Amino acid sequence: LQYQLATAMIENKQYKSADSVASILGQSAGTHDKAFYLKARIAEDNKDTTLAISHLTTAIDKAGLQSDYGAVMELGDLLHTRHSPAAIKYYKLAARLDSVNSEPLVSLAQYYEETGNYTEAIATYNNSITTDPDDDRAYLALGRINIKKKNWKEAYRYFDLAAKASPDNAEAYYYRAQCLENMGRKEDAIDDYVKALTFKKDYPEAKAALDKLKK
């Protein structure tokens, strides 16, 4: 109840009162982690990301597998934004806390991809697909990685899977069309550019590509 009260105080910007409640919670081993979750939220509201990271790290490192999933993901994301390798540790912990959720795996794979570790990125995207075959983000990412390598056939396979997982995803059809165009399948590419524009009216890249093929 004290935690819920402090959360409500934060939402109403009563930070001093919320911090007082957090200090009380911090005195008990059973609520120690919640105290620092609250302090982290206050710090984030005050745009002090460094302090928020410090509070979340304190809470999560002490709570371990008893940590709050949302707080662990939040810490991972804050560290990810700063390009800190420590993000890996917390995304992996989040994946253990919720083994049926692909979110931490996708976030971890994105971190690997952004830092140029494509081997780990590909493996982690594939793990996320095993966890949730309907999450189109992993298929799109793997498709884009293959486009960089000009592996058009393999890229097409992933974009096709993305389109099947999310039939109204304009991006999946646009990239699938790109692959078809590079594979010499002009008419099929035109069809997919049209589909991309059907689901996303304002898609200049798709319109430009379509106009070019129709000339």
Coordinates of C-alpha atoms in Angstrom, one line a residue:
L1 CA 0.0 0.0 0.0
Q2 CA 2.9 2.4 0.8
Y3 CA 4.4 1.6 -2.6
Q4 CA 1.1 2.3 -4.4
L5 CA 0.7 5.5 -2.4
A6 CA 4.2 6.7 -3.4
T7 CA 3.5 5.8 -7.0
A8 CA 0.4 7.9 -6.9
M9 CA 2.4 10.8 -5.3
I10 CA 4.9 10.6 -8.2
E11 CA 2.1 10.7 -10.7
N12 CA 0.9 13.9 -9.0
K13 CA 4.4 15.3 -8.9
Q14 CA 4.6 15.2 -5.1
Y15 CA 8.2 14.1 -5.2
K16 CA 9.3 15.1 -1.7
S17 CA 6.4 13.1 -0.1
A18 CA 7.1 10.1 -2.4
D19 CA 10.8 10.2 -1.6
S20 CA 10.0 10.1 2.1
V21 CA 7.8 7.0 1.6
A22 CA 10.6 5.4 -0.5
S23 CA 13.1 6.0 2.3
I24 CA 10.8 4.1 4.7
L25 CA 10.5 1.2 2.3
G26 CA 14.2 1.1 1.9
Q27 CA 14.7 0.2 5.5
S28 CA 13.0 -3.2 5.0
A29 CA 14.7 -6.0 3.2
G30 CA 11.3 -7.0 1.7
T31 CA 10.7 -3.7 0.1
H32 CA 14.3 -2.5 -0.5
D33 CA 14.0 -2.9 -4.3
K34 CA 10.7 -1.0 -4.5
A35 CA 12.2 1.9 -2.6
F36 CA 14.9 2.3 -5.3
Y37 CA 12.3 1.8 -8.1
L38 CA 10.5 4.8 -6.7
K39 CA 13.6 6.9 -6.4
A40 CA 14.5 6.0 -10.0
R41 CA 11.1 7.2 -11.2
I42 CA 11.5 10.5 -9.4
A43 CA 15.0 10.9 -10.9
E44 CA 13.7 10.2 -14.4
D45 CA 10.8 12.7 -14.0
N46 CA 13.5 15.2 -13.0
K47 CA 15.5 14.3 -16.2
D48 CA 18.4 12.9 -14.1
T49 CA 19.1 9.7 -16.1
T50 CA 22.4 9.1 -14.4
L51 CA 20.7 9.0 -11.0
A52 CA 17.9 6.9 -12.3
I53 CA 20.3 4.3 -13.6
S54 CA 22.1 4.3 -10.3
H55 CA 18.9 3.7 -8.3
L56 CA 17.7 0.9 -10.7
T57 CA 21.1 -0.8 -10.6
T58 CA 21.1 -0.8 -6.8
A59 CA 17.6 -2.2 -6.7
I60 CA 18.0 -4.9 -9.3
D61 CA 21.4 -6.1 -8.4
K62 CA 20.1 -6.7 -4.9
A63 CA 16.8 -8.3 -5.9
G64 CA 18.2 -10.5 -8.7
L65 CA 15.6 -12.9 -10.0
Q66 CA 13.0 -11.3 -7.7
S67 CA 13.4 -8.1 -9.6
D68 CA 10.4 -6.3 -11.3
Y69 CA 10.5 -7.2 -15.0
G70 CA 9.5 -3.6 -16.1
A71 CA 12.2 -2.1 -14.0
V72 CA 14.8 -4.4 -15.5
M73 CA 13.7 -3.6 -19.0
E74 CA 13.8 0.1 -18.1
L75 CA 17.3 -0.1 -16.9
G76 CA 18.4 -2.1 -20.0
D77 CA 16.8 0.6 -22.2
L78 CA 18.4 3.5 -20.3
L79 CA 21.8 1.8 -20.7
H80 CA 21.1 0.9 -24.3
T81 CA 20.4 4.6 -25.1
R82 CA 23.9 5.3 -23.7
H83 CA 25.4 2.5 -25.7
S84 CA 26.6 0.9 -22.5
P85 CA 27.6 -2.8 -22.7
A86 CA 25.9 -3.2 -19.3
A87 CA 22.6 -3.2 -21.1
I88 CA 23.3 -6.8 -22.2
K89 CA 23.3 -8.1 -18.6
Y90 CA 19.9 -6.6 -17.8
Y91 CA 18.2 -7.6 -21.1
K92 CA 19.4 -11.2 -20.4
L93 CA 17.9 -10.9 -16.9
A94 CA 14.6 -9.6 -18.2
A95 CA 14.5 -12.6 -20.7
R96 CA 14.9 -15.0 -17.7
L97 CA 12.2 -13.2 -15.7
D98 CA 9.7 -13.5 -18.6
S99 CA 10.7 -16.3 -20.8
V100 CA 7.6 -16.1 -23.1
N101 CA 8.2 -12.5 -23.9
S102 CA 10.3 -11.6 -27.0
E103 CA 10.7 -8.0 -26.0
P104 CA 14.0 -8.3 -24.1
L105 CA 15.5 -10.6 -26.8
V106 CA 14.6 -8.1 -29.6
S107 CA 16.1 -5.2 -27.6
L108 CA 19.2 -7.2 -26.9
A109 CA 19.5 -8.2 -30.6
Q110 CA 19.1 -4.5 -31.5
Y111 CA 21.9 -3.6 -29.2
Y112 CA 24.2 -6.2 -30.8
E113 CA 23.3 -5.0 -34.2
E114 CA 23.8 -1.3 -33.4
T115 CA 27.3 -2.1 -32.0
G116 CA 28.3 -4.2 -35.1
N117 CA 28.1 -7.6 -33.4
Y118 CA 26.1 -9.2 -36.2
T119 CA 26.8 -12.8 -35.2
E120 CA 25.2 -12.3 -31.8
A121 CA 22.5 -10.1 -33.3
I122 CA 21.4 -12.8 -35.7
A123 CA 21.5 -15.5 -33.1
T124 CA 19.4 -13.4 -30.7
Y125 CA 16.9 -12.4 -33.3
N126 CA 16.4 -16.1 -34.1
N127 CA 16.0 -16.8 -30.4
S128 CA 13.3 -14.1 -30.2
I129 CA 11.5 -15.8 -33.2
T130 CA 11.5 -19.1 -31.3
T131 CA 10.0 -17.2 -28.3
D132 CA 7.4 -15.4 -30.3
P133 CA 7.0 -16.4 -34.0
D134 CA 4.4 -13.6 -34.5
D135 CA 6.8 -10.7 -33.6
D136 CA 7.6 -9.2 -37.0
R137 CA 10.4 -7.0 -35.7
A138 CA 12.9 -9.9 -35.7
Y139 CA 12.0 -10.9 -39.3
L140 CA 12.4 -7.3 -40.5
A141 CA 15.8 -7.0 -38.8
L142 CA 17.1 -10.2 -40.2
G143 CA 15.9 -9.2 -43.6
R144 CA 17.7 -5.9 -43.5
I145 CA 20.9 -7.6 -42.3
N146 CA 20.7 -9.8 -45.4
I147 CA 20.0 -6.8 -47.6
K148 CA 23.3 -5.3 -46.4
K149 CA 25.0 -8.5 -47.6
K150 CA 23.0 -8.4 -50.9
N151 CA 21.6 -11.8 -50.0
W152 CA 18.3 -11.0 -51.8
K153 CA 16.8 -14.4 -51.7
E154 CA 17.4 -14.9 -48.0
A155 CA 16.3 -11.3 -47.3
Y156 CA 13.1 -11.9 -49.2
R157 CA 12.4 -15.0 -47.1
Y158 CA 12.5 -13.0 -43.9
F159 CA 10.4 -10.1 -45.3
D160 CA 7.9 -12.7 -46.5
L161 CA 7.7 -14.1 -42.9
A162 CA 7.3 -10.6 -41.6
A163 CA 4.4 -10.0 -44.0
K164 CA 2.7 -13.2 -42.9
A165 CA 3.2 -12.4 -39.2
S166 CA 1.9 -8.9 -39.7
P167 CA -0.2 -8.7 -42.9
D168 CA -0.8 -4.9 -42.6
N169 CA 2.9 -4.0 -42.2
A170 CA 3.8 -1.7 -45.1
E171 CA 7.5 -2.0 -44.3
A172 CA 7.5 -5.7 -44.9
Y173 CA 5.9 -5.3 -48.4
Y174 CA 8.3 -2.5 -49.3
Y175 CA 11.4 -4.4 -48.4
R176 CA 10.0 -7.6 -50.0
A177 CA 9.5 -5.5 -53.2
Q178 CA 13.1 -4.3 -53.0
C179 CA 14.2 -7.9 -52.9
L180 CA 11.9 -8.9 -55.8
E181 CA 13.2 -6.0 -57.9
N182 CA 16.8 -7.0 -57.3
M183 CA 15.9 -10.6 -58.2
G184 CA 14.5 -9.4 -61.5
R185 CA 10.8 -10.0 -60.7
K186 CA 9.5 -6.6 -61.7
E187 CA 5.8 -7.3 -61.8
D188 CA 5.8 -9.0 -58.4
A189 CA 7.8 -6.0 -57.0
I190 CA 5.2 -3.6 -58.4
D191 CA 2.5 -5.6 -56.6
D192 CA 4.3 -5.3 -53.3
Y193 CA 5.0 -1.6 -53.7
V194 CA 1.3 -1.1 -54.2
K195 CA 0.6 -3.2 -51.1
A196 CA 3.0 -1.1 -49.1
L197 CA 1.2 2.1 -50.2
T198 CA -2.1 0.5 -49.4
F199 CA -1.2 0.1 -45.8
K200 CA 0.8 3.3 -45.5
K201 CA -0.5 6.1 -47.7
D202 CA 2.4 8.4 -47.0
Y203 CA 5.4 6.2 -47.9
P204 CA 7.6 8.3 -50.3
E205 CA 10.2 5.6 -50.7
A206 CA 7.6 3.1 -51.9
K207 CA 6.0 5.6 -54.2
A208 CA 9.3 6.6 -55.7
A209 CA 10.3 3.0 -56.3
L210 CA 6.9 2.2 -57.8
D211 CA 6.9 5.2 -60.2
K212 CA 10.4 4.2 -61.3
L213 CA 9.4 0.7 -62.1
K214 CA 6.3 1.8 -64.0
K215 CA 8.2 4.0 -66.4

